[in-house]
């Protein structure tokens, strides 16, 4: 490859994972149940028969996994903490599990020993089941934010002497919509999903969204007030969201639809968190009173929650086409059609191993540039990756040869460089998803996003070619000479 310099020498890069997807050991050393433990064991299955009881057994094999990080040349590692491993019942007055604290201390120290920077996500969808049973979990805006603040403070107190990079929440949009509108993720509440016995898709996702926004704000405000001066860290949030272009570039209604879809996807959370203002006007217009209002006290907390960076989880892009007539009461996309081909039949990108994910590096660049311009914060790409076409049916020897993933990473890193060099965006880091093939939530153990092949029978790890090439991809773009 030709030299592609464009990233600073201190650009942070590494790999990302989430606790429930890799840890296993769900009933060991005092860990309490999470909503995903419950959801994965529902009958009939909602996760293709899969669960996280063992997963990749990272709980017992993290040293081996961190040796892989060293081999791959990673500078940083993003992982999440299991709330119910630290506070089994979850609440602010519930007992702390010291065995859980000890596990994450070992994990953090093992990273630092290898010279790898820890990036900690406080919440990656695994709400303690105890809080869901006690008061409905995220459906109680006031109680949930107080319990999340206590959990966050515990993490700062016990780990903040060594952890300097915090992410409060991972993809609150997914938690709100898939957990409380479609019912496809835990806790599986929905009034449109025939498998769900409880839920109201017209109201619950918007209540949960506010609970997550205020929980983020409480956690950041606590850090800013009581920990920042001594610990000298930074704190942000990871938001998911596709980039959208108009299905018909000649139709202004489709241009408006594309913008509206991104506001429903990203502005929902980013506007209150980064701009300290109400939800996007298009959301308020469509949803009315179903969108919970922010009080004066809420805005006081939001203003105290100055957030350092925007964590971007990006996988793909789409075309948006306007819809005529009134929106459905259960619509959550902004009254648009989401399409993978435009009016001329041109596909948005090359197909991957999942129907919804196409490789769209050009739109990724636009997305990076747009988000930085709108919200004015440094951007860290906290997730980006793909499964290869047909990879879920491949043997290990076939899967480790992953040219599609290599091409995906290469073109998406080019997009980062162009956004930085040509568009002036401030992009400070990149985490590939994921270090290991793992439990892909409701998709079970089918899609393989890992740069490391996991044999789910033996749990043997085998590096894929992409894992061994990322170091040189970054070195080229940082103007660093790779030795060996």
Coordinates of C-alpha atoms in Angstrom, one line a residue:
X1 CA 0.0 0.0 0.0
X2 CA 1.1 3.5 -0.6
X3 CA 1.8 5.8 2.3
X4 CA -1.4 7.2 3.7
X5 CA -0.2 9.6 6.5
X6 CA -2.8 11.7 8.0
X7 CA -3.1 10.7 11.7
X8 CA -1.0 12.1 14.5
X9 CA 1.6 9.9 16.2
X10 CA -0.5 9.9 19.4
X11 CA -3.6 8.6 17.7
X12 CA -5.2 6.1 20.1
X13 CA -6.2 2.7 18.6
X14 CA -7.1 -0.7 19.7
X15 CA -9.9 -3.2 20.0
X16 CA -13.3 -3.2 21.8
X17 CA -15.4 -5.8 23.7
X18 CA -18.4 -5.9 26.1
X19 CA -18.7 -7.8 29.3
X20 CA -21.8 -10.0 28.6
X21 CA -20.5 -10.9 25.2
X22 CA -17.2 -12.3 26.3
X23 CA -16.9 -12.8 30.1
X24 CA -19.0 -15.8 30.9
X25 CA -18.8 -16.9 34.6
X26 CA -22.2 -15.4 35.1
X27 CA -22.8 -17.1 38.5
X28 CA -19.2 -17.0 39.8
X29 CA -17.7 -14.9 42.6
X30 CA -21.0 -13.2 43.6
X31 CA -22.1 -11.8 40.3
X32 CA -25.8 -11.0 40.2
X33 CA -28.1 -11.5 37.2
X34 CA -28.5 -8.9 34.5
X35 CA -31.5 -8.5 32.2
X36 CA -29.5 -10.3 29.5
X37 CA -29.1 -13.3 31.7
X38 CA -32.8 -13.5 31.9
X39 CA -33.5 -12.6 28.3
X40 CA -31.1 -15.3 26.9
X41 CA -32.9 -18.0 28.9
X42 CA -36.5 -17.2 27.8
X43 CA -38.5 -20.0 26.2
X44 CA -39.0 -20.0 23.3
X45 CA -35.6 -18.6 22.7
X46 CA -35.2 -14.9 21.6
X47 CA -31.4 -15.3 21.0
X48 CA -31.2 -18.3 18.6
X49 CA -30.6 -20.6 21.6
X50 CA -27.5 -18.7 22.7
X51 CA -26.6 -17.3 26.0
X52 CA -23.6 -15.7 27.8
X53 CA -23.2 -18.3 30.5
X54 CA -19.7 -19.2 29.2
X55 CA -19.3 -17.0 26.2
X56 CA -15.6 -16.7 25.5
X57 CA -14.7 -17.4 29.1
X58 CA -12.8 -14.2 29.2
X59 CA -13.3 -14.1 33.0
X60 CA -10.8 -16.9 33.3
X61 CA -8.7 -16.3 30.1
X62 CA -8.2 -12.5 30.0
X63 CA -4.4 -12.9 30.3
X64 CA -4.4 -15.0 27.1
X65 CA -6.6 -12.4 25.4
X66 CA -4.4 -9.5 26.5
X67 CA -1.4 -11.4 25.1
X68 CA -3.3 -11.2 21.8
X69 CA -3.6 -7.4 22.2
X70 CA 0.1 -7.2 22.6
X71 CA 0.7 -9.4 19.6
X72 CA -1.6 -7.2 17.5
X73 CA 0.2 -4.0 18.6
X74 CA -2.8 -2.4 20.2
X75 CA -2.2 0.8 22.2
X76 CA -5.6 0.7 23.9
X77 CA -8.5 -1.6 24.8
X78 CA -12.1 -0.7 25.4
X79 CA -14.1 -3.0 27.6
X80 CA -17.2 -2.8 29.8
X81 CA -17.8 -3.5 33.4
X82 CA -20.7 -5.7 34.5
X83 CA -22.8 -3.6 36.8
X84 CA -24.2 -6.7 38.5
X85 CA -20.7 -8.1 39.1
X86 CA -19.9 -5.1 41.2
X87 CA -23.4 -4.5 42.8
X88 CA -25.3 -7.7 42.4
X89 CA -28.7 -6.1 43.1
X90 CA -27.7 -2.9 41.4
X91 CA -29.1 -0.3 43.8
X92 CA -27.4 2.6 45.6
X93 CA -28.1 1.1 49.0
X94 CA -27.3 -2.5 48.0
X95 CA -24.0 -4.3 49.0
X96 CA -20.9 -4.1 46.9
X97 CA -19.3 -7.4 45.7
X98 CA -15.6 -7.1 46.5
X99 CA -14.8 -10.2 44.4
X100 CA -16.1 -8.3 41.4
X101 CA -14.0 -5.3 42.2
X102 CA -11.0 -7.6 42.5
X103 CA -11.6 -9.1 39.1
X104 CA -11.6 -5.7 37.3
X105 CA -8.6 -4.6 39.4
X106 CA -6.7 -7.7 38.0
X107 CA -7.9 -6.9 34.5
X108 CA -6.9 -3.2 34.6
X109 CA -3.5 -4.1 36.1
X110 CA -2.9 -6.7 33.5
X111 CA -3.5 -4.2 30.7
X112 CA -1.2 -1.6 32.3
X113 CA 1.5 -4.2 32.8
X114 CA 1.5 -4.6 29.0
X115 CA 1.5 -0.9 28.3
X116 CA -2.1 -0.9 27.0
X117 CA -4.4 1.9 27.9
X118 CA -7.7 0.9 29.5
X119 CA -10.9 2.5 28.2
X120 CA -13.9 1.6 30.4
X121 CA -17.5 1.5 29.4
X122 CA -19.8 1.7 32.5
X123 CA -22.9 0.3 30.8
X124 CA -23.1 -1.9 27.8
X125 CA -26.8 -2.9 28.0
X126 CA -26.6 -5.3 31.0
X127 CA -28.8 -3.7 33.6
X128 CA -28.9 -5.6 36.9
X129 CA -32.1 -7.7 36.9
X130 CA -32.6 -6.6 40.5
X131 CA -33.3 -3.0 39.4
X132 CA -35.7 -4.2 36.6
X133 CA -37.6 -6.3 39.2
X134 CA -37.6 -3.5 41.8
X135 CA -38.9 -0.6 39.9
X136 CA -38.9 -1.3 36.2
X137 CA -35.2 -0.4 35.6
X138 CA -34.9 2.4 33.0
X139 CA -38.6 2.9 33.0
X140 CA -38.2 4.8 36.3
X141 CA -36.4 7.9 35.3
X142 CA -35.7 9.2 38.8
X143 CA -34.6 6.0 40.5
X144 CA -32.5 4.7 37.7
X145 CA -30.3 7.8 37.4
X146 CA -29.6 7.8 41.1
X147 CA -28.6 4.1 41.1
X148 CA -26.4 4.7 38.0
X149 CA -24.7 7.6 39.6
X150 CA -23.8 5.5 42.7
X151 CA -22.5 2.7 40.4
X152 CA -20.4 5.2 38.4
X153 CA -19.0 6.7 41.6
X154 CA -18.0 3.3 42.8
X155 CA -16.1 2.7 39.6
X156 CA -14.3 6.1 39.8
X157 CA -13.4 5.4 43.4
X158 CA -12.0 2.0 42.9
X159 CA -10.5 2.2 39.4
X160 CA -10.0 5.9 38.7
X161 CA -6.5 6.0 39.9
X162 CA -5.6 3.9 36.9
X163 CA -8.5 4.4 34.4
X164 CA -8.3 7.8 32.7
X165 CA -10.8 7.2 29.9
X166 CA -14.5 6.6 30.8
X167 CA -17.6 6.0 28.6
X168 CA -20.8 6.2 30.5
X169 CA -23.2 4.4 28.2
X170 CA -23.0 2.3 25.0
X171 CA -25.6 3.0 22.4
X172 CA -28.5 4.3 24.4
X173 CA -30.6 4.3 21.2
X174 CA -30.3 0.5 20.9
X175 CA -31.2 0.0 24.6
X176 CA -34.2 2.3 24.2
X177 CA -35.5 1.0 20.9
X178 CA -34.6 -2.6 20.7
X179 CA -35.2 -3.1 24.5
X180 CA -38.5 -1.2 24.8
X181 CA -40.0 -0.7 21.3
X182 CA -39.2 -3.7 19.1
X183 CA -38.5 -6.1 22.0
X184 CA -35.6 -7.7 20.1
X185 CA -33.1 -7.1 22.9
X186 CA -33.4 -7.4 26.7
X187 CA -35.6 -6.8 28.5
X188 CA -37.8 -7.5 25.5
X189 CA -40.7 -5.2 26.1
X190 CA -42.9 -4.3 23.2
X191 CA -46.5 -3.9 22.1
X192 CA -45.6 -4.7 18.4
X193 CA -43.7 -7.9 19.0
X194 CA -45.9 -11.0 19.4
X195 CA -43.3 -12.7 21.6
X196 CA -43.4 -9.9 24.1
X197 CA -46.0 -10.1 26.9
X198 CA -45.4 -6.6 28.2
X199 CA -44.6 -3.1 27.0
X200 CA -45.9 -0.1 25.2
X201 CA -43.9 0.8 22.1
X202 CA -45.6 4.2 21.8
X203 CA -44.2 5.5 25.1
X204 CA -41.6 3.3 26.8
X205 CA -38.6 3.9 24.5
X206 CA -38.9 7.7 25.0
X207 CA -39.1 7.3 28.8
X208 CA -36.1 5.1 28.7
X209 CA -34.2 7.5 26.5
X210 CA -34.7 10.3 29.1
X211 CA -33.6 8.0 31.9
X212 CA -30.4 7.2 30.0
X213 CA -29.7 10.8 29.1
X214 CA -30.1 11.9 32.8
X215 CA -28.0 8.9 34.0
X216 CA -25.2 9.9 31.7
X217 CA -25.5 13.5 33.0
X218 CA -25.5 12.5 36.6
X219 CA -22.4 10.3 36.1
X220 CA -20.5 13.0 34.3
X221 CA -21.5 15.7 36.7
X222 CA -20.3 13.5 39.6
X223 CA -16.9 12.9 37.9
X224 CA -16.5 16.6 37.1
X225 CA -17.4 17.6 40.7
X226 CA -15.5 15.0 42.8
X227 CA -13.0 13.2 40.7
X228 CA -11.7 15.1 37.7
X229 CA -9.3 17.4 39.6
X230 CA -7.5 14.5 41.3
X231 CA -7.8 11.8 38.6
X232 CA -7.3 13.9 35.6
X233 CA -9.3 11.7 33.2
X234 CA -11.8 12.3 30.5
X235 CA -15.4 11.1 30.1
X236 CA -17.7 10.6 27.1
X237 CA -20.6 8.5 25.7
X238 CA -20.8 6.1 22.7
X239 CA -23.6 6.8 20.4
X240 CA -24.6 4.6 17.4
X241 CA -26.0 6.0 14.2
X242 CA -25.9 5.4 10.5
X243 CA -25.3 8.2 8.0
X244 CA -28.2 8.8 5.6
X245 CA -28.4 10.3 2.1
X246 CA -31.6 11.1 0.2
X247 CA -33.0 8.2 -1.8
X248 CA -33.9 10.7 -4.5
X249 CA -31.2 13.4 -4.6
X250 CA -33.6 15.6 -6.6
X251 CA -36.4 15.5 -4.0
X252 CA -36.1 18.0 -1.2
X253 CA -38.5 15.8 0.8
X254 CA -35.9 13.0 0.8
X255 CA -33.1 15.4 1.8
X256 CA -35.3 16.4 4.8
X257 CA -36.0 12.7 5.5
X258 CA -32.3 11.9 5.6
X259 CA -31.6 14.7 8.1
X260 CA -34.7 13.8 10.2
X261 CA -33.6 10.2 10.4
X262 CA -30.2 11.2 11.7
X263 CA -31.9 13.5 14.3
X264 CA -34.0 10.6 15.5
X265 CA -30.9 8.4 15.6
X266 CA -28.3 10.8 17.1
X267 CA -29.8 14.2 17.9
X268 CA -32.2 12.5 20.4
X269 CA -29.2 12.0 22.7
X270 CA -26.5 14.3 21.4
X271 CA -28.6 17.5 21.5
X272 CA -29.3 17.4 25.2
X273 CA -25.9 16.0 26.2
X274 CA -23.6 18.1 24.0
X275 CA -25.7 21.1 23.1
X276 CA -27.6 21.4 26.5
X277 CA -30.8 21.8 24.6
X278 CA -34.1 20.0 24.1
X279 CA -34.6 17.1 21.7
X280 CA -34.5 17.9 18.0
X281 CA -37.6 19.9 16.9
X282 CA -38.6 17.2 14.4
X283 CA -38.9 14.7 17.3
X284 CA -40.9 17.0 19.4
X285 CA -43.2 17.7 16.4
X286 CA -43.8 14.1 15.7
X287 CA -43.9 12.6 19.2
X288 CA -45.5 15.5 21.2
X289 CA -46.2 14.7 24.8
X290 CA -44.9 11.2 24.4
X291 CA -41.4 12.7 24.5
X292 CA -40.7 13.4 28.2
X293 CA -39.9 17.1 28.9
X294 CA -36.7 18.2 30.6
X295 CA -37.3 20.2 33.7
X296 CA -35.3 23.2 34.9
X297 CA -33.6 20.9 37.4
X298 CA -32.7 18.5 34.6
X299 CA -31.0 21.2 32.6
X300 CA -29.0 22.2 35.7
X301 CA -27.6 18.7 35.8
X302 CA -27.1 18.6 32.0
X303 CA -25.1 21.9 32.2
X304 CA -22.9 20.5 35.0
X305 CA -22.2 17.4 32.8
X306 CA -19.6 18.9 30.5
X307 CA -18.7 15.8 28.3
X308 CA -15.2 15.6 26.9
X309 CA -15.7 13.5 23.7
X310 CA -18.1 12.0 21.4
X311 CA -17.8 8.2 21.1
X312 CA -19.0 7.1 17.7
X313 CA -20.1 3.5 17.0
X314 CA -20.4 3.3 13.2
X315 CA -21.0 0.3 10.9
X316 CA -23.0 1.3 7.9
X317 CA -25.0 3.9 6.0
X318 CA -28.4 4.0 4.3
X319 CA -30.7 6.0 2.0
X320 CA -33.7 7.7 3.4
X321 CA -37.0 8.2 1.5
X322 CA -39.8 10.3 2.8
X323 CA -43.2 8.8 3.7
X324 CA -46.5 10.4 3.0
X325 CA -49.4 10.5 5.4
X326 CA -49.3 10.6 9.2
X327 CA -46.6 8.6 11.1
X328 CA -47.5 5.5 13.0
X329 CA -47.7 5.9 16.8
X330 CA -45.0 3.3 17.1
X331 CA -42.7 4.9 14.5
X332 CA -39.2 5.6 15.9
X333 CA -37.2 6.4 12.7
X334 CA -38.8 9.8 11.9
X335 CA -41.4 8.7 9.3
X336 CA -38.9 7.6 6.7
X337 CA -38.1 4.4 4.7
X338 CA -34.6 3.1 5.2
X339 CA -33.2 1.6 2.0
X340 CA -29.9 0.1 0.8
X341 CA -30.4 1.3 -2.8
X342 CA -31.1 4.8 -4.1
X343 CA -33.7 5.7 -6.7
X344 CA -31.4 4.8 -9.5
X345 CA -30.8 1.3 -8.0
X346 CA -27.2 2.1 -6.9
X347 CA -26.4 0.1 -3.7
X348 CA -25.2 2.0 -0.8
X349 CA -22.1 -0.2 -0.5
X350 CA -20.6 -3.7 -0.7
X351 CA -22.5 -6.5 1.1
X352 CA -21.0 -8.0 4.3
X353 CA -21.9 -11.1 6.3
X354 CA -25.0 -9.4 7.7
X355 CA -28.0 -8.1 5.7
X356 CA -28.1 -4.7 7.4
X357 CA -24.3 -3.9 7.2
X358 CA -22.8 -2.7 3.9
X359 CA -19.4 -1.1 3.6
X360 CA -19.8 2.6 3.0
X361 CA -16.5 4.3 3.8
X362 CA -17.4 7.5 1.8
X363 CA -20.4 8.0 3.9
X364 CA -18.4 7.2 7.1
X365 CA -16.2 10.2 6.2
X366 CA -19.3 12.4 5.9
X367 CA -20.6 11.1 9.2
X368 CA -17.4 11.9 11.1
X369 CA -17.2 15.3 9.6
X370 CA -20.9 16.1 10.3
X371 CA -20.8 14.9 13.9
X372 CA -17.7 16.9 14.7
X373 CA -19.1 20.0 13.1
X374 CA -22.5 19.7 14.9
X375 CA -21.3 18.9 18.4
X376 CA -17.8 20.4 18.5
X377 CA -16.2 17.7 20.5
X378 CA -13.2 15.4 19.7
X379 CA -14.5 12.1 18.2
X380 CA -13.3 8.7 19.1
X381 CA -14.6 5.9 16.9
X382 CA -15.4 3.5 19.7
X383 CA -16.7 0.7 17.4
X384 CA -16.2 -0.1 13.8
X385 CA -16.0 -3.5 12.0
X386 CA -17.9 -6.2 10.1
X387 CA -18.4 -9.9 9.5
X388 CA -17.2 -11.2 6.2
X389 CA -19.7 -12.6 3.7
X390 CA -20.3 -16.3 4.5
X391 CA -18.1 -16.2 7.5
X392 CA -20.6 -17.7 9.9
X393 CA -20.5 -20.9 7.8
X394 CA -16.7 -21.1 7.5
X395 CA -14.2 -23.4 9.2
X396 CA -11.5 -21.8 11.3
X397 CA -8.9 -22.2 8.5
X398 CA -11.3 -20.5 6.0
X399 CA -12.3 -17.7 8.4
X400 CA -8.8 -16.6 9.4
X401 CA -8.3 -15.5 5.8
X402 CA -10.6 -12.4 5.8
X403 CA -9.9 -10.1 2.9
X404 CA -13.3 -8.4 3.1
X405 CA -12.6 -7.3 6.7
X406 CA -9.1 -6.1 5.7
X407 CA -10.6 -4.0 2.9
X408 CA -13.3 -2.7 5.2
X409 CA -10.8 -1.6 7.8
X410 CA -8.4 -0.1 5.2
X411 CA -11.1 2.0 3.5
X412 CA -12.7 3.1 6.7
X413 CA -9.3 4.2 8.1
X414 CA -8.8 6.2 4.8
X415 CA -12.1 7.8 5.6
X416 CA -10.9 8.9 9.0
X417 CA -7.7 10.3 7.5
X418 CA -9.7 12.3 4.9
X419 CA -12.1 13.6 7.6
X420 CA -9.1 14.8 9.6
X421 CA -6.8 16.2 6.8
X422 CA -9.3 17.5 4.3
X423 CA -12.4 18.3 6.4
X424 CA -10.7 19.5 9.6
X425 CA -12.5 17.1 11.9
X426 CA -10.9 16.3 15.3
X427 CA -10.7 12.5 15.3
X428 CA -8.5 11.2 18.2
X429 CA -9.0 7.4 18.2
X430 CA -10.3 4.2 16.7
X431 CA -11.4 0.9 18.2
X432 CA -12.0 -2.1 16.0
X433 CA -15.0 -4.2 16.9
X434 CA -14.2 -6.8 18.1
X435 CA -11.2 -8.4 19.6
X436 CA -12.9 -11.8 19.6
X437 CA -15.7 -13.5 17.8
X438 CA -18.4 -13.5 20.6
X439 CA -22.1 -13.5 21.5
X440 CA -23.8 -11.1 19.1
X441 CA -26.7 -10.5 21.4
X442 CA -30.0 -11.6 19.8
X443 CA -28.1 -13.0 16.8
X444 CA -26.4 -15.5 19.0
X445 CA -23.1 -17.0 18.0
X446 CA -23.7 -16.6 14.2
X447 CA -22.1 -13.4 13.0
X448 CA -18.4 -13.2 13.5
X449 CA -17.2 -9.6 14.0
X450 CA -13.9 -10.6 15.7
X451 CA -10.4 -10.2 14.4
X452 CA -9.7 -13.4 16.4
X453 CA -11.5 -16.6 15.5
X454 CA -13.2 -18.2 18.5
X455 CA -13.9 -21.9 18.4
X456 CA -17.0 -22.1 20.6
X457 CA -16.5 -25.8 21.4
X458 CA -12.9 -25.5 22.6
X459 CA -12.7 -21.7 23.1
X460 CA -9.4 -21.8 21.3
X461 CA -8.5 -18.4 19.8
X462 CA -6.8 -18.0 16.4
X463 CA -5.8 -14.7 15.0
X464 CA -7.3 -13.7 11.6
X465 CA -5.1 -11.9 9.0
X466 CA -6.9 -8.6 9.7
X467 CA -5.7 -8.7 13.3
X468 CA -2.1 -8.9 12.3
X469 CA -2.4 -6.1 9.6
X470 CA -4.1 -3.4 11.6
X471 CA -0.8 -2.3 13.3
X472 CA 0.8 -1.6 9.9
X473 CA -2.4 0.1 8.6
X474 CA -2.2 2.6 11.5
X475 CA 1.6 3.0 11.2
X476 CA 1.3 3.9 7.6
X477 CA -1.3 6.6 8.4
X478 CA 0.8 7.9 11.3
X479 CA 4.0 8.0 9.3
X480 CA 5.6 5.4 11.6
X481 CA 8.1 2.9 10.4
X482 CA 7.1 -0.7 11.3
X483 CA 9.9 -2.9 12.4
X484 CA 9.4 -6.7 12.3

